JSON list of C-alpha atoms and ligand atoms in Angstrom, two decimals:
[
{"chain": "A", "resi": 1, "resn": "UNK", "atom": "CA", "xyz": [-3.18, 12.04, -10.94]},
{"chain": "A", "resi": 2, "resn": "UNK", "atom": "CA", "xyz": [-6.41, 13.50, -12.39]},
{"chain": "A", "resi": 3, "resn": "UNK", "atom": "CA", "xyz": [-8.52, 10.90, -14.17]},
{"chain": "A", "resi": 4, "resn": "UNK", "atom": "CA", "xyz": [-10.46, 12.06, -17.23]},
{"chain": "A", "resi": 5, "resn": "UNK", "atom": "CA", "xyz": [-14.17, 11.23, -17.12]},
{"chain": "A", "resi": 6, "resn": "UNK", "atom": "CA", "xyz": [-15.67, 9.24, -19.96]},
{"chain": "A", "resi": 7, "resn": "UNK", "atom": "CA", "xyz": [-17.83, 11.51, -22.08]},
{"chain": "A", "resi": 8, "resn": "UNK", "atom": "CA", "xyz": [-21.61, 11.25, -21.99]},
{"chain": "A", "resi": 9, "resn": "UNK", "atom": "CA", "xyz": [-23.89, 11.89, -25.00]},
{"chain": "A", "resi": 10, "resn": "UNK", "atom": "CA", "xyz": [-24.56, 15.63, -25.45]},
{"chain": "A", "resi": 11, "resn": "UNK", "atom": "CA", "xyz": [-28.26, 15.50, -24.52]},
{"chain": "A", "resi": 12, "resn": "UNK", "atom": "CA", "xyz": [-27.51, 13.89, -21.18]},
{"chain": "A", "resi": 13, "resn": "UNK", "atom": "CA", "xyz": [-26.00, 17.21, -20.08]},
{"chain": "A", "resi": 14, "resn": "UNK", "atom": "CA", "xyz": [-29.22, 19.31, -20.24]},
{"chain": "A", "resi": 15, "resn": "UNK", "atom": "CA", "xyz": [-31.21, 16.42, -18.75]},
{"chain": "A", "resi": 16, "resn": "UNK", "atom": "CA", "xyz": [-28.80, 16.31, -15.81]},
{"chain": "A", "resi": 17, "resn": "UNK", "atom": "CA", "xyz": [-29.12, 20.09, -15.51]},
{"chain": "A", "resi": 18, "resn": "UNK", "atom": "CA", "xyz": [-32.91, 19.69, -15.26]},
{"chain": "A", "resi": 19, "resn": "UNK", "atom": "CA", "xyz": [-32.40, 17.07, -12.52]},
{"chain": "A", "resi": 20, "resn": "UNK", "atom": "CA", "xyz": [-30.15, 19.44, -10.62]},
{"chain": "A", "resi": 21, "resn": "UNK", "atom": "CA", "xyz": [-32.56, 22.40, -10.98]},
{"chain": "A", "resi": 22, "resn": "UNK", "atom": "CA", "xyz": [-35.54, 20.27, -9.94]},
{"chain": "A", "resi": 23, "resn": "UNK", "atom": "CA", "xyz": [-33.71, 18.56, -7.08]},
{"chain": "A", "resi": 24, "resn": "UNK", "atom": "CA", "xyz": [-34.36, 15.20, -8.74]},
{"chain": "A", "resi": 25, "resn": "UNK", "atom": "CA", "xyz": [-31.95, 12.51, -7.51]},
{"chain": "A", "resi": 26, "resn": "UNK", "atom": "CA", "xyz": [-33.17, 9.31, -9.11]},
{"chain": "A", "resi": 27, "resn": "UNK", "atom": "CA", "xyz": [-31.62, 9.55, -12.57]},
{"chain": "A", "resi": 28, "resn": "UNK", "atom": "CA", "xyz": [-29.90, 6.48, -13.93]},
{"chain": "A", "resi": 29, "resn": "UNK", "atom": "CA", "xyz": [-26.13, 6.22, -13.68]},
{"chain": "A", "resi": 30, "resn": "UNK", "atom": "CA", "xyz": [-23.90, 6.26, -16.79]},
{"chain": "A", "resi": 31, "resn": "UNK", "atom": "CA", "xyz": [-23.23, 2.52, -16.50]},
{"chain": "A", "resi": 32, "resn": "UNK", "atom": "CA", "xyz": [-26.95, 1.92, -16.99]},
{"chain": "A", "resi": 33, "resn": "UNK", "atom": "CA", "xyz": [-27.13, 4.65, -19.60]},
{"chain": "A", "resi": 34, "resn": "UNK", "atom": "CA", "xyz": [-24.59, 2.88, -21.78]},
{"chain": "A", "resi": 35, "resn": "UNK", "atom": "CA", "xyz": [-26.71, -0.25, -21.64]},
{"chain": "A", "resi": 36, "resn": "UNK", "atom": "CA", "xyz": [-29.76, 1.82, -22.65]},
{"chain": "A", "resi": 37, "resn": "UNK", "atom": "CA", "xyz": [-27.86, 3.26, -25.60]},
{"chain": "A", "resi": 38, "resn": "UNK", "atom": "CA", "xyz": [-26.83, -0.21, -26.72]},
{"chain": "A", "resi": 39, "resn": "UNK", "atom": "CA", "xyz": [-30.40, -1.53, -26.41]},
{"chain": "A", "resi": 40, "resn": "UNK", "atom": "CA", "xyz": [-31.87, 1.33, -28.46]},
{"chain": "A", "resi": 41, "resn": "UNK", "atom": "CA", "xyz": [-29.19, 0.93, -31.11]},
{"chain": "A", "resi": 42, "resn": "UNK", "atom": "CA", "xyz": [-30.01, -2.80, -31.37]},
{"chain": "A", "resi": 43, "resn": "UNK", "atom": "CA", "xyz": [-33.53, -1.90, -32.61]},
{"chain": "A", "resi": 44, "resn": "UNK", "atom": "CA", "xyz": [-32.91, 0.79, -35.27]},
{"chain": "A", "resi": 45, "resn": "UNK", "atom": "CA", "xyz": [-36.52, 0.83, -36.51]},
{"chain": "A", "resi": 46, "resn": "UNK", "atom": "CA", "xyz": [-38.06, -0.04, -33.18]},
{"chain": "A", "resi": 47, "resn": "UNK", "atom": "CA", "xyz": [-40.47, 1.39, -30.68]},
{"chain": "A", "resi": 48, "resn": "UNK", "atom": "CA", "xyz": [-38.45, 2.29, -27.61]},
{"chain": "A", "resi": 49, "resn": "UNK", "atom": "CA", "xyz": [-40.35, 2.96, -24.37]},
{"chain": "A", "resi": 50, "resn": "UNK", "atom": "CA", "xyz": [-39.52, 4.20, -20.91]},
{"chain": "A", "resi": 51, "resn": "UNK", "atom": "CA", "xyz": [-41.75, 4.39, -17.86]},
{"chain": "A", "resi": 52, "resn": "UNK", "atom": "CA", "xyz": [-40.62, 7.07, -15.42]},
{"chain": "A", "resi": 53, "resn": "UNK", "atom": "CA", "xyz": [-38.92, 9.81, -17.43]},
{"chain": "A", "resi": 54, "resn": "UNK", "atom": "CA", "xyz": [-37.67, 11.66, -14.38]},
{"chain": "A", "resi": 55, "resn": "UNK", "atom": "CA", "xyz": [-35.68, 14.60, -15.71]},
{"chain": "A", "resi": 56, "resn": "UNK", "atom": "CA", "xyz": [-34.88, 12.80, -18.97]},
{"chain": "A", "resi": 57, "resn": "UNK", "atom": "CA", "xyz": [-31.43, 11.38, -18.25]},
{"chain": "A", "resi": 58, "resn": "UNK", "atom": "CA", "xyz": [-32.37, 7.79, -19.15]},
{"chain": "A", "resi": 59, "resn": "UNK", "atom": "CA", "xyz": [-34.35, 9.16, -22.09]},
{"chain": "A", "resi": 60, "resn": "UNK", "atom": "CA", "xyz": [-31.24, 11.00, -23.28]},
{"chain": "A", "resi": 61, "resn": "UNK", "atom": "CA", "xyz": [-29.19, 7.82, -23.14]},
{"chain": "A", "resi": 62, "resn": "UNK", "atom": "CA", "xyz": [-31.86, 5.91, -25.07]},
{"chain": "A", "resi": 63, "resn": "UNK", "atom": "CA", "xyz": [-32.00, 8.81, -27.51]},
{"chain": "A", "resi": 64, "resn": "UNK", "atom": "CA", "xyz": [-28.24, 8.60, -28.09]},
{"chain": "A", "resi": 65, "resn": "UNK", "atom": "CA", "xyz": [-28.73, 5.12, -29.60]},
{"chain": "A", "resi": 66, "resn": "UNK", "atom": "CA", "xyz": [-31.97, 5.89, -31.42]},
{"chain": "A", "resi": 67, "resn": "UNK", "atom": "CA", "xyz": [-32.09, 4.91, -35.10]},
{"chain": "A", "resi": 68, "resn": "UNK", "atom": "CA", "xyz": [-33.44, 7.25, -37.78]},
{"chain": "A", "resi": 69, "resn": "UNK", "atom": "CA", "xyz": [-36.52, 5.04, -38.16]},
{"chain": "A", "resi": 70, "resn": "UNK", "atom": "CA", "xyz": [-37.11, 4.45, -34.46]},
{"chain": "A", "resi": 71, "resn": "UNK", "atom": "CA", "xyz": [-39.52, 6.13, -32.04]},
{"chain": "A", "resi": 72, "resn": "UNK", "atom": "CA", "xyz": [-38.98, 6.86, -28.37]},
{"chain": "A", "resi": 73, "resn": "UNK", "atom": "CA", "xyz": [-41.93, 7.29, -26.04]},
{"chain": "A", "resi": 74, "resn": "UNK", "atom": "CA", "xyz": [-41.53, 7.99, -22.35]},
{"chain": "A", "resi": 75, "resn": "UNK", "atom": "CA", "xyz": [-44.01, 8.79, -19.58]},
{"chain": "A", "resi": 76, "resn": "UNK", "atom": "CA", "xyz": [-43.75, 10.67, -16.30]},
{"chain": "A", "resi": 77, "resn": "UNK", "atom": "CA", "xyz": [-46.52, 11.28, -13.78]},
{"chain": "A", "resi": 78, "resn": "UNK", "atom": "CA", "xyz": [-44.85, 14.32, -12.20]},
{"chain": "A", "resi": 79, "resn": "UNK", "atom": "CA", "xyz": [-46.16, 17.19, -14.32]},
{"chain": "A", "resi": 80, "resn": "UNK", "atom": "CA", "xyz": [-43.26, 19.54, -13.68]},
{"chain": "A", "resi": 81, "resn": "UNK", "atom": "CA", "xyz": [-40.61, 16.92, -14.48]},
{"chain": "A", "resi": 82, "resn": "UNK", "atom": "CA", "xyz": [-42.47, 15.79, -17.60]},
{"chain": "A", "resi": 83, "resn": "UNK", "atom": "CA", "xyz": [-42.68, 19.36, -18.88]},
{"chain": "A", "resi": 84, "resn": "UNK", "atom": "CA", "xyz": [-39.02, 20.09, -18.21]},
{"chain": "A", "resi": 85, "resn": "UNK", "atom": "CA", "xyz": [-37.86, 16.78, -19.73]},
{"chain": "A", "resi": 86, "resn": "UNK", "atom": "CA", "xyz": [-40.03, 17.35, -22.81]},
{"chain": "A", "resi": 87, "resn": "UNK", "atom": "CA", "xyz": [-38.16, 20.59, -23.47]},
{"chain": "A", "resi": 88, "resn": "UNK", "atom": "CA", "xyz": [-34.88, 18.66, -23.75]},
{"chain": "A", "resi": 89, "resn": "UNK", "atom": "CA", "xyz": [-36.25, 16.67, -26.71]},
{"chain": "A", "resi": 90, "resn": "UNK", "atom": "CA", "xyz": [-38.55, 19.29, -28.25]},
{"chain": "A", "resi": 91, "resn": "UNK", "atom": "CA", "xyz": [-36.53, 19.45, -31.48]},
{"chain": "A", "resi": 92, "resn": "UNK", "atom": "CA", "xyz": [-36.77, 15.73, -32.27]},
{"chain": "A", "resi": 93, "resn": "UNK", "atom": "CA", "xyz": [-40.10, 14.44, -33.65]},
{"chain": "A", "resi": 94, "resn": "UNK", "atom": "CA", "xyz": [-39.06, 10.84, -32.94]},
{"chain": "A", "resi": 95, "resn": "UNK", "atom": "CA", "xyz": [-39.46, 11.52, -29.20]},
{"chain": "A", "resi": 96, "resn": "UNK", "atom": "CA", "xyz": [-42.74, 11.81, -27.26]},
{"chain": "A", "resi": 97, "resn": "UNK", "atom": "CA", "xyz": [-42.80, 12.71, -23.59]},
{"chain": "A", "resi": 98, "resn": "UNK", "atom": "CA", "xyz": [-46.19, 11.82, -22.12]},
{"chain": "A", "resi": 99, "resn": "UNK", "atom": "CA", "xyz": [-47.48, 13.14, -18.84]},
{"chain": "A", "resi": 100, "resn": "UNK", "atom": "CA", "xyz": [-49.47, 10.77, -16.64]},
{"chain": "A", "resi": 101, "resn": "UNK", "atom": "CA", "xyz": [-49.54, 7.17, -15.49]},
{"chain": "A", "resi": 102, "resn": "UNK", "atom": "CA", "xyz": [-47.28, 4.57, -17.10]},
{"chain": "A", "resi": 103, "resn": "UNK", "atom": "CA", "xyz": [-50.30, 2.82, -18.61]},
{"chain": "A", "resi": 104, "resn": "UNK", "atom": "CA", "xyz": [-50.49, 5.64, -21.16]},
{"chain": "A", "resi": 105, "resn": "UNK", "atom": "CA", "xyz": [-47.62, 3.84, -22.84]},
{"chain": "A", "resi": 106, "resn": "UNK", "atom": "CA", "xyz": [-49.81, 0.90, -23.77]},
{"chain": "A", "resi": 107, "resn": "UNK", "atom": "CA", "xyz": [-51.27, 2.64, -26.80]},
{"chain": "A", "resi": 108, "resn": "UNK", "atom": "CA", "xyz": [-47.74, 2.60, -28.31]},
{"chain": "A", "resi": 109, "resn": "UNK", "atom": "CA", "xyz": [-47.02, -1.08, -27.57]},
{"chain": "A", "resi": 110, "resn": "UNK", "atom": "CA", "xyz": [-45.63, -3.56, -28.46]},
{"chain": "A", "resi": 111, "resn": "UNK", "atom": "CA", "xyz": [-42.17, -2.34, -27.52]},
{"chain": "A", "resi": 112, "resn": "UNK", "atom": "CA", "xyz": [-38.85, -3.38, -28.99]},
{"chain": "A", "resi": 113, "resn": "UNK", "atom": "CA", "xyz": [-37.11, -1.92, -25.95]},
{"chain": "A", "resi": 114, "resn": "UNK", "atom": "CA", "xyz": [-38.82, -1.20, -22.64]},
{"chain": "A", "resi": 115, "resn": "UNK", "atom": "CA", "xyz": [-36.84, 0.56, -19.90]},
{"chain": "A", "resi": 116, "resn": "UNK", "atom": "CA", "xyz": [-39.36, 0.08, -17.12]},
{"chain": "A", "resi": 117, "resn": "UNK", "atom": "CA", "xyz": [-38.11, 2.47, -14.47]},
{"chain": "A", "resi": 118, "resn": "UNK", "atom": "CA", "xyz": [-41.18, 4.03, -12.84]},
{"chain": "A", "resi": 119, "resn": "UNK", "atom": "CA", "xyz": [-44.63, 2.51, -12.84]},
{"chain": "A", "resi": 120, "resn": "UNK", "atom": "CA", "xyz": [-45.32, -1.09, -13.80]},
{"chain": "A", "resi": 121, "resn": "UNK", "atom": "CA", "xyz": [-42.12, -2.69, -12.58]},
{"chain": "A", "resi": 122, "resn": "UNK", "atom": "CA", "xyz": [-43.48, -3.39, -9.09]},
{"chain": "A", "resi": 123, "resn": "UNK", "atom": "CA", "xyz": [-47.22, -2.82, -9.36]},
{"chain": "A", "resi": 124, "resn": "UNK", "atom": "CA", "xyz": [-48.03, -4.87, -12.49]},
{"chain": "A", "resi": 125, "resn": "UNK", "atom": "CA", "xyz": [-45.04, -6.95, -13.64]},
{"chain": "A", "resi": 126, "resn": "UNK", "atom": "CA", "xyz": [-47.13, -9.30, -15.78]},
{"chain": "A", "resi": 127, "resn": "UNK", "atom": "CA", "xyz": [-48.52, -6.33, -17.71]},
{"chain": "A", "resi": 128, "resn": "UNK", "atom": "CA", "xyz": [-44.95, -5.10, -18.21]},
{"chain": "A", "resi": 129, "resn": "UNK", "atom": "CA", "xyz": [-43.95, -8.38, -19.87]},
{"chain": "A", "resi": 130, "resn": "UNK", "atom": "CA", "xyz": [-47.06, -8.28, -22.06]},
{"chain": "A", "resi": 131, "resn": "UNK", "atom": "CA", "xyz": [-46.01, -4.91, -23.53]},
{"chain": "A", "resi": 132, "resn": "UNK", "atom": "CA", "xyz": [-42.95, -6.44, -25.20]},
{"chain": "A", "resi": 133, "resn": "UNK", "atom": "CA", "xyz": [-42.75, -7.41, -28.85]},
{"chain": "A", "resi": 134, "resn": "UNK", "atom": "CA", "xyz": [-41.28, -10.84, -29.58]},
{"chain": "A", "resi": 135, "resn": "UNK", "atom": "CA", "xyz": [-37.53, -10.33, -29.27]},
{"chain": "A", "resi": 136, "resn": "UNK", "atom": "CA", "xyz": [-38.16, -7.08, -27.41]},
{"chain": "A", "resi": 137, "resn": "UNK", "atom": "CA", "xyz": [-35.72, -6.12, -24.68]},
{"chain": "A", "resi": 138, "resn": "UNK", "atom": "CA", "xyz": [-36.78, -5.37, -21.12]},
{"chain": "A", "resi": 139, "resn": "UNK", "atom": "CA", "xyz": [-34.43, -3.43, -18.83]},
{"chain": "A", "resi": 140, "resn": "UNK", "atom": "CA", "xyz": [-35.09, -3.06, -15.10]},
{"chain": "A", "resi": 141, "resn": "UNK", "atom": "CA", "xyz": [-32.74, -0.96, -13.01]},
{"chain": "A", "resi": 142, "resn": "UNK", "atom": "CA", "xyz": [-31.97, -0.61, -9.31]},
{"chain": "A", "resi": 143, "resn": "UNK", "atom": "CA", "xyz": [-31.41, -4.12, -8.02]},
{"chain": "A", "resi": 144, "resn": "UNK", "atom": "CA", "xyz": [-28.85, -5.08, -5.40]},
{"chain": "A", "resi": 145, "resn": "UNK", "atom": "CA", "xyz": [-26.64, -7.99, -6.45]},
{"chain": "A", "resi": 146, "resn": "UNK", "atom": "CA", "xyz": [-27.27, -11.20, -4.55]},
{"chain": "A", "resi": 147, "resn": "UNK", "atom": "CA", "xyz": [-25.04, -14.27, -4.42]},
{"chain": "A", "resi": 148, "resn": "UNK", "atom": "CA", "xyz": [-28.01, -16.47, -3.45]},
{"chain": "A", "resi": 149, "resn": "UNK", "atom": "CA", "xyz": [-30.46, -18.41, -5.54]},
{"chain": "A", "resi": 150, "resn": "UNK", "atom": "CA", "xyz": [-33.25, -17.53, -5.40]},
{"chain": "A", "resi": 151, "resn": "UNK", "atom": "CA", "xyz": [-31.96, -13.95, -5.11]},
{"chain": "A", "resi": 152, "resn": "UNK", "atom": "CA", "xyz": [-32.37, -12.27, -1.73]},
{"chain": "A", "resi": 153, "resn": "UNK", "atom": "CA", "xyz": [-32.77, -8.66, -0.70]},
{"chain": "A", "resi": 154, "resn": "UNK", "atom": "CA", "xyz": [-32.55, -7.58, 2.93]},
{"chain": "A", "resi": 155, "resn": "UNK", "atom": "CA", "xyz": [-32.65, -11.20, 4.06]},
{"chain": "A", "resi": 156, "resn": "UNK", "atom": "CA", "xyz": [-35.82, -12.15, 2.14]},
{"chain": "A", "resi": 157, "resn": "UNK", "atom": "CA", "xyz": [-36.31, -13.86, -1.19]},
{"chain": "A", "resi": 158, "resn": "UNK", "atom": "CA", "xyz": [-36.68, -11.09, -3.79]},
{"chain": "A", "resi": 159, "resn": "UNK", "atom": "CA", "xyz": [-39.95, -12.26, -5.34]},
{"chain": "A", "resi": 160, "resn": "UNK", "atom": "CA", "xyz": [-40.08, -9.43, -7.86]},
{"chain": "A", "resi": 161, "resn": "UNK", "atom": "CA", "xyz": [-36.63, -10.18, -9.26]},
{"chain": "A", "resi": 162, "resn": "UNK", "atom": "CA", "xyz": [-37.47, -13.89, -9.26]},
{"chain": "A", "resi": 163, "resn": "UNK", "atom": "CA", "xyz": [-40.66, -13.18, -11.22]},
{"chain": "A", "resi": 164, "resn": "UNK", "atom": "CA", "xyz": [-38.73, -11.56, -14.05]},
{"chain": "A", "resi": 165, "resn": "UNK", "atom": "CA", "xyz": [-35.76, -13.95, -14.00]},
{"chain": "A", "resi": 166, "resn": "UNK", "atom": "CA", "xyz": [-37.95, -17.06, -14.22]},
{"chain": "A", "resi": 167, "resn": "UNK", "atom": "CA", "xyz": [-40.84, -15.75, -16.32]},
{"chain": "A", "resi": 168, "resn": "UNK", "atom": "CA", "xyz": [-41.72, -18.40, -18.96]},
{"chain": "A", "resi": 169, "resn": "UNK", "atom": "CA", "xyz": [-42.05, -15.78, -21.72]},
{"chain": "A", "resi": 170, "resn": "UNK", "atom": "CA", "xyz": [-38.66, -14.21, -20.99]},
{"chain": "A", "resi": 171, "resn": "UNK", "atom": "CA", "xyz": [-35.04, -15.15, -21.42]},
{"chain": "A", "resi": 172, "resn": "UNK", "atom": "CA", "xyz": [-33.62, -13.00, -18.63]},
{"chain": "A", "resi": 173, "resn": "UNK", "atom": "CA", "xyz": [-30.48, -12.49, -16.61]},
{"chain": "A", "resi": 174, "resn": "UNK", "atom": "CA", "xyz": [-29.01, -10.10, -14.07]},
{"chain": "A", "resi": 175, "resn": "UNK", "atom": "CA", "xyz": [-25.98, -7.97, -14.97]},
{"chain": "A", "resi": 176, "resn": "UNK", "atom": "CA", "xyz": [-23.81, -5.96, -12.60]},
{"chain": "A", "resi": 177, "resn": "UNK", "atom": "CA", "xyz": [-23.62, -2.26, -13.45]},
{"chain": "A", "resi": 178, "resn": "UNK", "atom": "CA", "xyz": [-21.38, -1.43, -10.48]},
{"chain": "A", "resi": 179, "resn": "UNK", "atom": "CA", "xyz": [-20.10, -3.76, -7.74]},
{"chain": "A", "resi": 180, "resn": "UNK", "atom": "CA", "xyz": [-23.14, -2.77, -5.68]},
{"chain": "A", "resi": 181, "resn": "UNK", "atom": "CA", "xyz": [-25.93, -2.49, -8.25]},
{"chain": "A", "resi": 182, "resn": "UNK", "atom": "CA", "xyz": [-27.44, -4.53, -11.03]},
{"chain": "A", "resi": 183, "resn": "UNK", "atom": "CA", "xyz": [-30.04, -4.55, -13.75]},
{"chain": "A", "resi": 184, "resn": "UNK", "atom": "CA", "xyz": [-32.28, -7.35, -14.91]},
{"chain": "A", "resi": 185, "resn": "UNK", "atom": "CA", "xyz": [-32.33, -7.59, -18.68]},
{"chain": "A", "resi": 186, "resn": "UNK", "atom": "CA", "xyz": [-34.56, -9.91, -20.62]},
{"chain": "A", "resi": 187, "resn": "UNK", "atom": "CA", "xyz": [-35.95, -10.58, -24.06]},
{"chain": "A", "resi": 188, "resn": "UNK", "atom": "CA", "xyz": [-39.42, -11.84, -24.87]},
{"chain": "A", "resi": 189, "resn": "UNK", "atom": "CA", "xyz": [-39.34, -15.25, -26.50]},
{"chain": "A", "resi": 190, "resn": "UNK", "atom": "CA", "xyz": [-40.71, -15.31, -30.05]},
{"chain": "B", "resi": 201, "resn": "SAM", "atom": "C1", "xyz": [-36.13, 6.10, -11.04]},
{"chain": "B", "resi": 201, "resn": "SAM", "atom": "S1", "xyz": [-36.98, 7.54, -11.51]},
{"chain": "B", "resi": 201, "resn": "SAM", "atom": "C2", "xyz": [-36.75, 7.58, -13.26]},
{"chain": "B", "resi": 201, "resn": "SAM", "atom": "C3", "xyz": [-35.36, 7.88, -13.71]},
{"chain": "B", "resi": 201, "resn": "SAM", "atom": "C4", "xyz": [-35.19, 7.95, -15.21]},
{"chain": "B", "resi": 201, "resn": "SAM", "atom": "N1", "xyz": [-35.80, 6.82, -15.88]},
{"chain": "B", "resi": 201, "resn": "SAM", "atom": "C5", "xyz": [-33.73, 7.98, -15.56]},
{"chain": "B", "resi": 201, "resn": "SAM", "atom": "O1", "xyz": [-33.19, 6.93, -15.97]},
{"chain": "B", "resi": 201, "resn": "SAM", "atom": "O2", "xyz": [-33.10, 9.04, -15.42]},
{"chain": "B", "resi": 201, "resn": "SAM", "atom": "C6", "xyz": [-38.67, 7.04, -11.44]},
{"chain": "B", "resi": 201, "resn": "SAM", "atom": "C7", "xyz": [-39.66, 8.05, -11.99]},
{"chain": "B", "resi": 201, "resn": "SAM", "atom": "O3", "xyz": [-40.87, 7.36, -12.24]},
{"chain": "B", "resi": 201, "resn": "SAM", "atom": "C8", "xyz": [-41.95, 8.21, -11.96]},
{"chain": "B", "resi": 201, "resn": "SAM", "atom": "N2", "xyz": [-43.12, 7.35, -11.73]},
{"chain": "B", "resi": 201, "resn": "SAM", "atom": "C9", "xyz": [-43.34, 6.55, -10.65]},
{"chain": "B", "resi": 201, "resn": "SAM", "atom": "N3", "xyz": [-44.49, 5.87, -10.79]},
{"chain": "B", "resi": 201, "resn": "SAM", "atom": "C10", "xyz": [-45.01, 6.24, -12.00]},
{"chain": "B", "resi": 201, "resn": "SAM", "atom": "C11", "xyz": [-46.19, 5.88, -12.70]},
{"chain": "B", "resi": 201, "resn": "SAM", "atom": "N4", "xyz": [-47.08, 5.00, -12.21]},
{"chain": "B", "resi": 201, "resn": "SAM", "atom": "N5", "xyz": [-46.41, 6.43, -13.92]},
{"chain": "B", "resi": 201, "resn": "SAM", "atom": "C12", "xyz": [-45.53, 7.33, -14.43]},
{"chain": "B", "resi": 201, "resn": "SAM", "atom": "N6", "xyz": [-44.39, 7.72, -13.80]},
{"chain": "B", "resi": 201, "resn": "SAM", "atom": "C13", "xyz": [-44.13, 7.18, -12.60]},
{"chain": "B", "resi": 201, "resn": "SAM", "atom": "C14", "xyz": [-41.48, 9.01, -10.77]},
{"chain": "B", "resi": 201, "resn": "SAM", "atom": "O4", "xyz": [-42.19, 10.24, -10.67]},
{"chain": "B", "resi": 201, "resn": "SAM", "atom": "C15", "xyz": [-40.00, 9.19, -11.07]},
{"chain": "B", "resi": 201, "resn": "SAM", "atom": "O5", "xyz": [-39.77, 10.42, -11.72]}
]
């Protein structure tokens, strides 16, 4: 029996084409994308941010939930990827694709949604939390589920995941996106 695939938002298609053309293999999976869409839709007048645009797949998912009064700003340090991804969103003035280090995002903070996917997540997690508006949502991809507490990765306590899950300014939890992968999602306490 042939199983039909669940449709993806239209703009994900050209972003995936850019990934394929550029040989970029780190785009988010649709299970994460649907969470991104939900998060953006939860903040219809919000500032939505992404660090690490890649080819724009995650951006396209965020964009699919973007409210008419919302803004989406994303940053990518790879010049070629940033340029190609920007072309996918060139017709929508709500979207800005910045080229450079993730800290360029700070001038647009505080964020109502922050998909921190390249830059910041590992190198300056406290600064990441500080970019959130009260009630703002933080989404961190690419964890490996752990049945231990504190969570472990490759036999060691995963200090980074623990930092986010126990941060005093966050209400955070870990959610499975597939049996073998998870995201940490949190909201900044008011
Ligand atoms: C996991 S990929 C992003 C995937 C994309 N968010 C998606 O969902 O399709 C991480 C990206 O972050 C970029 N990156 C890594 N460190 C960065 C930094 N300090 N500032 C800006 N971009 C960075 C990398 O070049 C890479 O394209």
